[in-house]
Coordinates of C-alpha atoms in Angstrom, one line a residue:
Chain A
X1 CA -18.1 -45.3 14.2
X2 CA -18.7 -41.6 13.8
X3 CA -21.0 -40.5 10.8
X4 CA -20.4 -36.9 10.0
X5 CA -22.3 -35.2 7.1
X6 CA -19.1 -33.2 6.2
X7 CA -16.3 -35.5 7.4
X8 CA -17.8 -38.9 6.4
X9 CA -17.7 -42.1 8.3
X10 CA -14.7 -42.6 10.5
X11 CA -13.5 -44.6 13.5
X12 CA -11.0 -42.1 14.9
X13 CA -9.2 -38.9 13.9
X14 CA -5.7 -38.1 15.0
X15 CA -2.9 -35.7 14.3
X16 CA 0.3 -37.7 13.2
X17 CA 3.7 -37.7 11.6
X18 CA 6.0 -40.3 10.4
X19 CA 9.0 -41.4 12.4
X20 CA 11.0 -42.1 9.3
X21 CA 13.4 -39.2 8.8
X22 CA 14.1 -40.1 5.2
X23 CA 10.5 -39.9 4.3
X24 CA 10.0 -36.6 6.1
X25 CA 12.7 -34.9 4.3
X26 CA 10.6 -34.5 1.2
X27 CA 7.1 -35.2 2.5
X28 CA 4.5 -32.6 1.9
X29 CA 3.2 -32.7 5.6
X30 CA 3.5 -35.6 8.0
X31 CA 4.6 -38.2 5.5
X32 CA 1.5 -40.3 6.2
X33 CA 0.6 -41.4 2.7
X34 CA 4.3 -42.4 1.9
X35 CA 4.8 -44.1 5.2
X36 CA 1.6 -46.1 5.1
X37 CA 2.3 -47.4 1.6
X38 CA 5.9 -48.4 2.3
X39 CA 4.8 -50.0 5.6
X40 CA 2.0 -51.9 3.8
X41 CA 4.4 -53.0 1.1
X42 CA 7.0 -54.3 3.7
X43 CA 4.2 -56.1 5.6
X44 CA 2.8 -57.7 2.5
X45 CA -0.6 -55.9 2.9
X46 CA -0.1 -54.7 -0.6
X47 CA 2.4 -55.8 -3.3
X48 CA 2.3 -52.5 -5.3
X49 CA 0.7 -49.1 -5.2
X50 CA -0.5 -46.4 -7.6
X51 CA 1.3 -43.3 -6.7
X52 CA 1.9 -39.9 -8.5
X53 CA 5.5 -39.3 -9.5
X54 CA 6.9 -36.4 -11.5
X55 CA 6.2 -36.7 -15.2
X56 CA 7.7 -35.3 -18.4
X57 CA 7.4 -31.7 -17.5
X58 CA 8.4 -30.0 -14.2
X59 CA 5.7 -30.5 -11.6
X60 CA 3.5 -32.4 -13.9
X61 CA 2.4 -35.5 -12.0
X62 CA 2.2 -38.8 -13.6
X63 CA 0.5 -42.0 -12.2
X64 CA 2.9 -44.8 -11.6
X65 CA 2.6 -48.4 -10.2
X66 CA 5.3 -48.4 -7.5
X67 CA 6.5 -51.8 -6.2
X68 CA 9.4 -50.8 -4.1
X69 CA 10.1 -48.4 -1.3
X70 CA 12.3 -46.4 -3.4
X71 CA 9.7 -45.9 -6.0
X72 CA 7.1 -44.9 -3.5
X73 CA 9.4 -42.3 -2.1
X74 CA 9.7 -40.7 -5.5
X75 CA 6.1 -39.7 -5.2
X76 CA 6.4 -37.5 -2.1
X77 CA 5.2 -34.0 -2.3
X78 CA 1.9 -32.5 -3.5
X79 CA 1.7 -31.7 -7.2
X80 CA -1.1 -29.3 -7.8
X81 CA -2.2 -30.8 -11.1
X82 CA -4.2 -33.6 -12.4
X83 CA -2.7 -37.1 -12.2
X84 CA -5.2 -39.7 -13.6
X85 CA -4.3 -42.2 -10.9
X86 CA -7.1 -44.7 -11.8
X87 CA -5.8 -45.2 -15.4
X88 CA -3.5 -47.9 -14.0
X89 CA -6.0 -49.6 -11.7
X90 CA -6.8 -52.5 -14.0
X91 CA -3.4 -52.8 -15.4
X92 CA -1.9 -53.2 -11.9
X93 CA -3.8 -56.6 -11.8
X94 CA -2.7 -57.5 -15.4
X95 CA 0.9 -57.0 -16.7
X96 CA 2.1 -56.0 -13.2
X97 CA 0.6 -59.2 -11.8
X98 CA -0.4 -57.6 -8.5
X99 CA -2.7 -59.4 -6.1
X100 CA -3.1 -56.7 -3.5
X101 CA -3.3 -53.3 -5.0
X102 CA -2.7 -50.0 -3.2
X103 CA -4.2 -46.7 -4.3
X104 CA -3.3 -43.1 -3.4
X105 CA -5.2 -40.2 -4.7
X106 CA -7.7 -37.4 -3.9
X107 CA -11.4 -37.8 -3.0
X108 CA -12.8 -38.3 -6.5
X109 CA -10.2 -41.0 -7.2
X110 CA -11.3 -42.8 -4.1
X111 CA -14.8 -42.5 -5.3
X112 CA -13.7 -44.0 -8.7
X113 CA -12.2 -47.0 -6.9
X114 CA -15.3 -47.7 -4.7
X115 CA -17.5 -47.4 -7.8
X116 CA -15.2 -49.9 -9.7
X117 CA -15.5 -52.2 -6.7
X118 CA -19.3 -52.1 -6.5
X119 CA -20.1 -51.5 -10.2
X120 CA -17.1 -52.9 -12.1
X121 CA -17.7 -52.0 -15.7
X122 CA -15.0 -53.6 -17.8
X123 CA -13.0 -53.7 -14.5
X124 CA -12.7 -57.5 -14.2
X125 CA -10.5 -58.6 -11.0
X126 CA -10.4 -55.1 -9.8
X127 CA -13.1 -55.4 -7.0
X128 CA -11.3 -58.1 -5.2
X129 CA -7.8 -56.9 -5.6
X130 CA -8.0 -53.4 -4.1
X131 CA -6.1 -53.9 -0.8
X132 CA -5.6 -50.5 0.6
X133 CA -6.6 -47.0 -0.3
X134 CA -5.0 -43.8 1.1
X135 CA -7.0 -40.6 0.2
X136 CA -5.8 -37.1 0.4
X137 CA -7.9 -34.1 1.4
X138 CA -8.6 -32.0 -1.7
X139 CA -10.3 -28.6 -2.0
X140 CA -9.8 -28.4 -5.7
X141 CA -7.3 -29.2 -8.5
X142 CA -5.6 -27.3 -11.4
X143 CA -5.0 -28.2 -15.1
X144 CA -1.2 -28.2 -15.8
X145 CA -1.4 -24.9 -17.7
X146 CA -3.3 -23.3 -14.8
X147 CA -0.6 -24.4 -12.3
X148 CA 2.1 -23.1 -14.7
X149 CA 0.3 -19.7 -14.9
X150 CA 0.0 -19.5 -11.2
X151 CA 3.6 -20.3 -10.5
X152 CA 5.3 -18.5 -13.5
X153 CA 3.0 -15.4 -13.8
X154 CA 1.4 -14.8 -10.5
X155 CA 4.2 -16.0 -8.2
X156 CA 6.8 -15.2 -10.8
X157 CA 8.9 -18.2 -10.2
X158 CA 10.5 -20.7 -12.7
X159 CA 8.7 -24.0 -12.4
X160 CA 11.9 -25.9 -12.6
X161 CA 13.4 -24.0 -9.6
X162 CA 10.5 -24.8 -7.4
X163 CA 11.1 -27.1 -4.3
X164 CA 7.6 -27.2 -2.9
X165 CA 4.1 -25.7 -3.4
X166 CA 1.5 -25.5 -0.7
X167 CA -2.0 -24.1 -0.3
X168 CA -2.7 -22.9 3.2
X169 CA -3.7 -20.0 5.4
X170 CA -5.6 -18.4 2.3
X171 CA -2.5 -18.4 0.1
X172 CA -0.8 -20.3 -2.6
X173 CA 2.9 -20.7 -1.5
X174 CA 5.8 -21.4 -3.8
X175 CA 9.2 -22.3 -2.2
X176 CA 12.3 -22.4 -4.5
X177 CA 15.4 -24.7 -4.2
X178 CA 17.5 -21.6 -3.3
X179 CA 15.3 -20.5 -0.4
X180 CA 13.1 -18.0 -1.9
X181 CA 9.4 -17.9 -1.0
X182 CA 6.5 -16.4 -3.1
X183 CA 2.9 -16.2 -2.2
X184 CA -0.3 -15.1 -3.9
X185 CA -3.8 -14.8 -2.6
X186 CA -5.8 -17.8 -3.2
X187 CA -8.5 -15.6 -4.7
X188 CA -6.3 -15.0 -7.7
X189 CA -6.2 -18.8 -8.4
X190 CA -9.9 -19.4 -8.5
X191 CA -10.5 -18.9 -12.3
X192 CA -7.8 -21.5 -13.0
X193 CA -9.5 -24.3 -11.0
X194 CA -10.5 -27.5 -12.9
X195 CA -14.3 -27.0 -13.6
X196 CA -15.2 -30.6 -12.7
X197 CA -14.0 -29.8 -9.2
X198 CA -16.9 -27.5 -8.6
X199 CA -19.5 -30.3 -8.4
X200 CA -17.4 -32.3 -6.0
X201 CA -19.0 -33.0 -2.6
X202 CA -16.1 -34.6 -0.7
X203 CA -13.2 -32.7 1.0
X204 CA -11.5 -35.3 3.4
X205 CA -11.7 -38.4 1.1
X206 CA -14.6 -40.0 2.8
X207 CA -14.4 -43.3 0.9
X208 CA -10.7 -44.1 1.6
X209 CA -9.6 -46.7 4.1
X210 CA -7.5 -43.9 5.6
X211 CA -7.5 -40.3 4.7
X212 CA -5.0 -37.7 5.4
X213 CA -4.3 -34.0 4.8
X214 CA -2.6 -31.0 6.2
X215 CA -5.6 -28.9 7.5
X216 CA -6.1 -29.1 11.2
X217 CA -2.6 -30.0 12.2
X218 CA 0.5 -27.9 12.8
X219 CA 3.2 -27.7 10.0
X220 CA 5.0 -31.0 9.5
X221 CA 2.0 -32.9 10.9
X222 CA -1.0 -34.4 9.2
X223 CA -4.7 -34.9 10.2
X224 CA -5.6 -38.6 9.8
X225 CA -9.0 -40.2 9.6
X226 CA -9.2 -44.0 10.2
X227 CA -12.3 -45.1 8.4
X228 CA -12.7 -48.8 7.4
X229 CA -11.8 -52.1 9.1
X230 CA -8.9 -52.5 6.7
X231 CA -7.8 -49.0 7.4
X232 CA -8.0 -49.6 11.2
X233 CA -6.0 -52.8 10.9
X234 CA -3.2 -51.3 8.9
X235 CA -3.0 -48.2 11.0
X236 CA -3.0 -50.1 14.4
X237 CA -0.1 -52.3 13.0
X238 CA 1.9 -49.4 11.8
X239 CA 1.5 -47.5 15.1
X240 CA 2.4 -50.6 17.0
X241 CA 5.5 -50.9 14.8
X242 CA 6.5 -47.4 15.8
X243 CA 6.0 -45.9 12.3
X244 CA 4.1 -42.8 13.5
X245 CA 4.1 -40.2 16.3
X246 CA 0.4 -39.5 17.1
X247 CA -1.5 -36.9 19.1
X248 CA -5.3 -36.8 19.8
X249 CA -6.7 -34.4 17.4
X250 CA -8.4 -32.5 20.4
X251 CA -5.0 -31.6 21.6
X252 CA -3.7 -29.8 18.4
X253 CA -4.4 -26.4 17.0
X254 CA -6.4 -25.5 14.8
X255 CA -7.8 -29.1 15.1
X256 CA -10.9 -30.6 13.8
X257 CA -13.0 -27.4 13.9
X258 CA -11.1 -25.9 11.0
X259 CA -11.3 -29.2 9.0
X260 CA -15.1 -29.1 9.6
X261 CA -15.3 -25.5 8.7
X262 CA -13.4 -25.9 5.4
X263 CA -15.3 -29.1 4.5
X264 CA -18.6 -27.4 5.1
X265 CA -17.6 -24.5 2.9
X266 CA -16.5 -26.8 0.1
X267 CA -19.6 -29.0 0.2
X268 CA -22.1 -26.2 0.6
X269 CA -20.6 -24.1 -2.3
X270 CA -20.4 -27.1 -4.6
X271 CA -23.9 -28.4 -3.6
X272 CA -25.2 -25.0 -4.7
X273 CA -23.3 -25.4 -8.1
X274 CA -25.0 -28.7 -8.5
X275 CA -28.4 -27.1 -7.8
X276 CA -27.7 -24.2 -10.2
X277 CA -27.0 -26.7 -13.0
X278 CA -30.5 -27.8 -12.9
X279 CA -31.6 -24.4 -14.2
X280 CA -28.5 -23.6 -16.2
X281 CA -30.4 -23.0 -19.5
X282 CA -33.8 -22.1 -20.5
X283 CA -35.9 -25.1 -19.6
X284 CA -32.7 -27.0 -20.0
X285 CA -30.6 -28.5 -17.3
X286 CA -27.1 -29.6 -17.2
X287 CA -26.5 -33.2 -16.2
X288 CA -26.4 -34.3 -12.5
X289 CA -24.2 -37.4 -11.9
X290 CA -25.7 -37.7 -8.4
X291 CA -29.4 -37.7 -9.5
Chain B
X1 CA -23.0 -52.1 9.9
X2 CA -26.6 -52.2 10.7
X3 CA -27.4 -52.8 7.1
X4 CA -25.0 -55.7 7.0
X5 CA -26.2 -57.2 10.2
X6 CA -29.8 -57.2 9.2
X7 CA -29.0 -58.7 5.8
X8 CA -26.9 -61.4 7.3
X9 CA -29.6 -62.1 9.8
X10 CA -32.3 -62.6 7.0
X11 CA -29.9 -64.3 4.7
X12 CA -29.1 -66.7 7.5
X13 CA -25.7 -65.5 8.7
X14 CA -22.3 -66.1 7.2
X15 CA -22.0 -69.8 7.5
X16 CA -25.5 -71.3 7.7
X17 CA -27.8 -70.3 4.9
X18 CA -31.5 -70.7 5.6
X19 CA -31.8 -73.3 3.0
X20 CA -29.8 -75.8 5.0
X21 CA -32.8 -77.3 6.7
X22 CA -34.6 -77.8 3.4
X23 CA -31.6 -79.4 1.9
X24 CA -31.6 -82.2 4.5
X25 CA -35.2 -83.0 3.7
X26 CA -34.2 -83.1 0.0
X27 CA -31.8 -86.0 0.6
X28 CA -34.5 -88.0 2.3
X29 CA -37.4 -87.3 0.0
X30 CA -35.7 -86.5 -3.3
X31 CA -37.9 -83.6 -4.0
X32 CA -37.6 -82.2 -7.5
X33 CA -37.3 -78.6 -6.2
X34 CA -34.5 -79.0 -3.6
X35 CA -34.2 -75.3 -2.5
X36 CA -37.3 -73.1 -1.9
X37 CA -37.6 -69.7 -3.5
X38 CA -34.9 -69.8 -6.1
X39 CA -35.4 -67.5 -9.0
X40 CA -35.6 -68.7 -12.5
X41 CA -32.6 -67.5 -14.4
X42 CA -32.0 -67.8 -18.2
X43 CA -29.3 -67.0 -20.7
X44 CA -30.5 -65.9 -24.1
X45 CA -28.0 -65.9 -26.9
X46 CA -28.6 -63.4 -29.6
X47 CA -25.9 -62.1 -31.9
X48 CA -23.2 -62.5 -29.3
X49 CA -19.9 -64.2 -29.0
X50 CA -20.6 -66.2 -25.7
X51 CA -17.9 -64.3 -24.0
X52 CA -20.6 -62.8 -21.8
X53 CA -21.6 -66.3 -20.7
X54 CA -18.0 -67.1 -20.1
X55 CA -17.8 -64.1 -17.9
X56 CA -20.9 -65.4 -15.9
X57 CA -19.1 -68.8 -15.5
X58 CA -15.9 -67.0 -14.5
X59 CA -17.4 -66.4 -11.2
X60 CA -16.2 -69.9 -10.6
X61 CA -17.6 -71.4 -7.3
X62 CA -19.5 -68.2 -6.8
X63 CA -21.6 -69.2 -9.9
X64 CA -22.1 -72.7 -8.5
X65 CA -23.1 -71.2 -5.1
X66 CA -25.7 -69.0 -6.9
X67 CA -27.1 -72.1 -8.7
X68 CA -27.1 -74.1 -5.5
X69 CA -29.0 -71.5 -3.4
X70 CA -30.4 -68.6 -5.3
X71 CA -31.2 -69.5 -8.9
X72 CA -32.2 -72.2 -11.2
X73 CA -30.7 -72.0 -14.7
X74 CA -33.8 -72.7 -16.7
X75 CA -32.5 -71.9 -20.1
X76 CA -29.1 -71.7 -21.7
X77 CA -28.5 -73.3 -25.1
X78 CA -24.7 -73.6 -24.3
X79 CA -25.2 -75.4 -21.0
X80 CA -28.6 -77.2 -21.1
X81 CA -30.8 -78.8 -23.6
X82 CA -34.0 -76.8 -23.0
X83 CA -34.9 -75.9 -26.6
X84 CA -37.4 -73.2 -26.3
X85 CA -37.5 -70.0 -24.3
X86 CA -39.4 -70.7 -20.9
X87 CA -40.8 -68.5 -18.3
X88 CA -37.9 -66.7 -16.5
X89 CA -37.6 -64.3 -13.6
X90 CA -34.4 -62.9 -14.9
X91 CA -33.2 -63.2 -18.6
X92 CA -29.5 -62.5 -19.2
X93 CA -29.5 -61.6 -22.8
X94 CA -26.3 -61.4 -24.6
X95 CA -25.7 -60.2 -28.3
X96 CA -27.6 -57.8 -30.5
X97 CA -30.4 -58.6 -32.9
X98 CA -30.1 -59.1 -36.6
X99 CA -33.3 -57.6 -37.9
X100 CA -33.0 -59.6 -41.2
X101 CA -33.0 -62.9 -39.3
X102 CA -36.6 -63.8 -38.5
X103 CA -35.8 -66.3 -35.7
X104 CA -33.8 -63.7 -33.8
X105 CA -36.4 -61.1 -33.9
X106 CA -38.9 -63.7 -32.6
X107 CA -36.5 -64.8 -30.0
X108 CA -36.1 -61.3 -28.5
X109 CA -39.8 -60.6 -28.5
X110 CA -40.4 -64.0 -27.0
X111 CA -37.8 -63.2 -24.3
X112 CA -39.5 -60.0 -23.3
X113 CA -42.9 -61.9 -23.1
X114 CA -41.4 -64.6 -20.9
X115 CA -39.1 -62.7 -18.5
X116 CA -40.0 -60.5 -15.5
X117 CA -36.6 -58.8 -15.7
X118 CA -34.7 -58.4 -18.9
X119 CA -31.1 -57.7 -18.4
X120 CA -28.9 -56.7 -21.4
X121 CA -25.7 -58.6 -20.6
X122 CA -22.7 -57.1 -22.1
X123 CA -22.1 -54.3 -24.6
X124 CA -23.5 -56.0 -27.7
X125 CA -26.9 -56.3 -26.0
X126 CA -26.7 -52.8 -24.5
X127 CA -25.1 -50.8 -27.1
X128 CA -24.6 -52.9 -30.4
X129 CA -20.7 -52.8 -29.7
X130 CA -18.8 -54.4 -32.6
X131 CA -22.0 -55.4 -34.5
X132 CA -22.5 -51.6 -34.9
X133 CA -19.9 -52.0 -37.7
X134 CA -21.8 -54.8 -39.5
X135 CA -23.0 -53.9 -43.0
X136 CA -23.7 -57.2 -44.7
X137 CA -22.3 -58.5 -48.0
X138 CA -20.6 -61.6 -46.4
X139 CA -21.2 -65.2 -47.6
X140 CA -23.6 -66.9 -47.0
X141 CA -26.1 -64.5 -45.7
X142 CA -25.0 -61.2 -47.4
X143 CA -28.3 -59.7 -46.5
X144 CA -27.7 -60.0 -42.9
X145 CA -26.5 -56.5 -42.5
X146 CA -28.4 -54.6 -39.8
X147 CA -27.8 -55.3 -36.1
X148 CA -29.6 -53.4 -33.2
X149 CA -29.1 -53.6 -29.5
X150 CA -31.9 -55.3 -27.9
X151 CA -33.2 -52.1 -26.3
X152 CA -34.2 -50.9 -29.8
X153 CA -36.7 -53.8 -30.1
X154 CA -38.0 -54.4 -26.6
X155 CA -38.0 -52.6 -23.2
X156 CA -34.9 -53.5 -21.3
X157 CA -34.8 -53.2 -17.5
X158 CA -31.1 -53.5 -16.5
X159 CA -27.9 -53.0 -18.4
X160 CA -24.6 -54.7 -17.5
X161 CA -22.2 -52.9 -19.9
X162 CA -18.8 -54.1 -20.7
X163 CA -17.0 -56.1 -23.4
X164 CA -16.4 -58.3 -21.7
X165 CA -18.7 -57.6 -18.8
X166 CA -17.0 -58.1 -15.4
X167 CA -17.9 -61.4 -13.7
X168 CA -18.3 -59.4 -10.5
X169 CA -20.9 -57.2 -11.8
X170 CA -23.0 -60.1 -13.2
X171 CA -22.7 -61.7 -9.8
X172 CA -23.8 -58.5 -8.0
X173 CA -26.7 -58.1 -10.3
X174 CA -27.8 -61.7 -9.9
X175 CA -27.7 -61.6 -6.1
X176 CA -29.5 -58.2 -6.1
X177 CA -32.1 -59.6 -8.4
X178 CA -32.7 -62.4 -6.0
X179 CA -33.0 -60.0 -3.1
X180 CA -35.4 -57.9 -5.2
X181 CA -37.6 -60.8 -6.0
X182 CA -37.3 -62.9 -2.8
X183 CA -36.0 -60.7 -0.1
X184 CA -37.6 -59.0 2.8
X185 CA -38.6 -55.2 2.5
X186 CA -35.2 -54.0 3.6
X187 CA -33.4 -56.2 1.1
X188 CA -35.7 -55.2 -1.7
X189 CA -35.0 -51.6 -0.9
X190 CA -31.3 -52.3 -1.0
X191 CA -31.5 -54.3 -4.3
X192 CA -33.6 -51.5 -5.8
X193 CA -31.1 -48.9 -4.8
X194 CA -28.3 -50.9 -6.1
X195 CA -29.9 -51.6 -9.5
X196 CA -31.2 -48.2 -10.1
X197 CA -28.1 -46.8 -12.0
X198 CA -28.1 -49.9 -14.2
X199 CA -31.7 -49.3 -14.9
X200 CA -31.1 -45.7 -15.7
X201 CA -28.4 -46.7 -18.1
X202 CA -31.0 -48.9 -19.8
X203 CA -33.3 -45.9 -20.1
X204 CA -30.6 -43.5 -21.2
X205 CA -29.4 -44.8 -24.5
X206 CA -28.7 -47.7 -26.8
X207 CA -25.4 -46.2 -28.1
X208 CA -22.1 -46.4 -26.4
X209 CA -18.8 -44.8 -27.6
X210 CA -15.8 -42.9 -26.4
X211 CA -17.8 -39.9 -27.5
X212 CA -20.1 -40.4 -24.4
X213 CA -17.2 -39.0 -22.4
X214 CA -17.1 -36.0 -24.6
X215 CA -20.8 -35.3 -24.8
X216 CA -21.9 -36.3 -21.3
X217 CA -18.9 -35.7 -19.1
X218 CA -16.3 -33.3 -20.4
X219 CA -18.8 -31.1 -22.4
X220 CA -21.0 -31.0 -19.3
X221 CA -18.2 -29.7 -17.1
X222 CA -18.0 -32.9 -15.0
X223 CA -14.7 -34.5 -15.9
X224 CA -12.1 -34.5 -13.0
X225 CA -9.3 -36.4 -15.0
X226 CA -9.3 -39.4 -12.6
X227 CA -8.3 -41.8 -15.3
X228 CA -11.0 -44.4 -14.7
X229 CA -12.1 -44.4 -18.4
X230 CA -8.6 -45.3 -19.6
X231 CA -8.5 -48.2 -17.2
X232 CA -11.8 -49.6 -18.3
X233 CA -11.3 -49.3 -22.1
X234 CA -10.8 -52.9 -23.3
X235 CA -8.9 -51.8 -26.4
X236 CA -6.6 -49.0 -24.9
X237 CA -8.3 -46.4 -27.1
X238 CA -8.1 -43.7 -24.2
X239 CA -5.0 -41.9 -22.9
X240 CA -4.8 -38.7 -21.0
X241 CA -3.4 -35.5 -22.3
X242 CA -2.8 -32.8 -19.6
X243 CA -5.2 -34.9 -17.3
X244 CA -8.1 -35.2 -19.8
X245 CA -9.3 -38.1 -21.8
X246 CA -8.0 -38.4 -25.4
X247 CA -9.8 -41.0 -27.5
X248 CA -8.6 -42.9 -30.6
X249 CA -12.0 -43.2 -32.0
X250 CA -10.9 -45.5 -34.8
X251 CA -9.8 -48.0 -32.2
X252 CA -13.0 -47.7 -30.1
X253 CA -15.3 -50.6 -30.6
X254 CA -18.3 -48.7 -29.2
X255 CA -18.8 -50.8 -26.0
X256 CA -19.9 -48.0 -23.7
X257 CA -17.7 -49.2 -20.9
X258 CA -15.8 -45.9 -20.3
X259 CA -18.9 -43.9 -19.7
X260 CA -20.3 -46.6 -17.4
X261 CA -17.1 -46.8 -15.4
X262 CA -16.7 -43.0 -15.2
X263 CA -17.5 -41.8 -11.6
X264 CA -19.2 -38.8 -13.2
X265 CA -21.6 -40.7 -15.3
X266 CA -23.6 -42.0 -12.3
X267 CA -22.4 -41.7 -8.7
X268 CA -25.1 -42.8 -6.3
X269 CA -24.4 -41.6 -2.8
X270 CA -27.1 -43.9 -1.3
X271 CA -25.1 -47.0 -2.4
X272 CA -21.4 -46.5 -3.1
X273 CA -20.5 -45.0 0.4
X274 CA -21.8 -48.3 1.7
X275 CA -19.2 -50.2 -0.2
X276 CA -17.8 -51.9 2.9
X277 CA -21.1 -53.3 4.2
X278 CA -22.4 -54.2 0.7
X279 CA -19.1 -56.0 -0.3
X280 CA -19.1 -58.0 2.9
X281 CA -22.8 -58.9 2.4
X282 CA -22.2 -60.2 -1.2
X283 CA -19.2 -62.1 0.0
X284 CA -21.3 -63.5 3.0
X285 CA -24.1 -64.8 0.7
X286 CA -21.7 -66.5 -1.6
X287 CA -19.7 -68.2 1.2

């Protein structure tokens, strides 16, 4: 078990991608989250999972309890806006009647799940029914109107013609269905970030069973951390069943070094924000959830 | 893992609790105190609905295990015929206090006097909850109109918010209280860390509401739109509009659950990241 102040606790880290061609067609990166959840469903490790599908407006994510491969696949692709994943966590164990719930989401949503497991406050049955969590790396998120402004004004694209969005190499990338690509410098997007993200001290979903993200691995591949016993069990089974191609993270560029660098940047910057809140007013502080 | 191992060691491993040896002796000698070092647990019923006690019981065999090995239930009008409030290590108090009911006011004061640790069990005891809406005028005590959470009359050590409170949280608090009072130094330290946020909630306030999310999370620039508040609300008063909580405040029964469950109310990095070891430890001691 490795315990890293910036990357969290983990057993192993690898670069991987799914061997399922159908999943890869629309996956954001290596199709790790989708493949893990479909595999877990087929194996009976979970009997349903909370995912983010497209909501009422173009590129607006909506949390959804998926109970079939088909529905899980609908959630492929990153939507750079807020999807309140955890709002379905208790209901998944109620009207959906699930015994083994899967949860996908970003770092703060993994934190919410773990808090609900250790300190269940009006969350009866939840602690024992969370079966698998897959957490995504997350630098920051945007309210829907922010994302709309970024795509429609800064990138000058119609939201409903967009095929994929991506943050990478210092830019916000917008790909359209008809093959056009627009970029804008990430600097221009900073003012649109969700303010609550500025006190977040987690980049690579430290509290998930398995966490995955694009940074560190080549295009079409994902960087994957195997963290818990449960995560290790599921990952080993999936690899043995031929669900993934894997490479040691040491053998890929830019590798763990870049993940570490970005994680350190995020955490150091946000830790400073948490500190500054203590003297935000005159003899008055803003609240610190970590105190 | 080290944490888990050391705790297993001192709790006597997964399968063989340290009490086993004592239990054998019990059968032979019929001692009145069959298991050493149990803590004294009481359930005090103020103006509550007994749903909190049902939540205690809904730990099923886990509750029986706790009563076998870790705690004696010395007082509970629903379950036993001890008439007057005795000395307790931990008092689980449910319900709020009607200040026009003399007996009730005496009961809560007596509870504080007799208990080492007072736990406000559930949202009525913690925040008033539905009794916040009481205003008297009903037969046959129309003057019974004012109800206060117990923290407005006595000092409360620990909150277990929720309407209903989750059985698992009650179980965790009971196990941790045992470790705090009977454990070794390391166990005491863990229990102290675990209970701290629930003690902080007790210091923070005796009011709970959807508004907590506005005042202390969104207004404070802390909301990340994770949706936890909506899941925890027992009356579905919370939805999310563009990723942020929207409260129907006329539906809200003022139980304070949403703020408690929110990962941006308290998030203690010295406990929650240990979720795997702590969950295994709790499962282990209840096996």
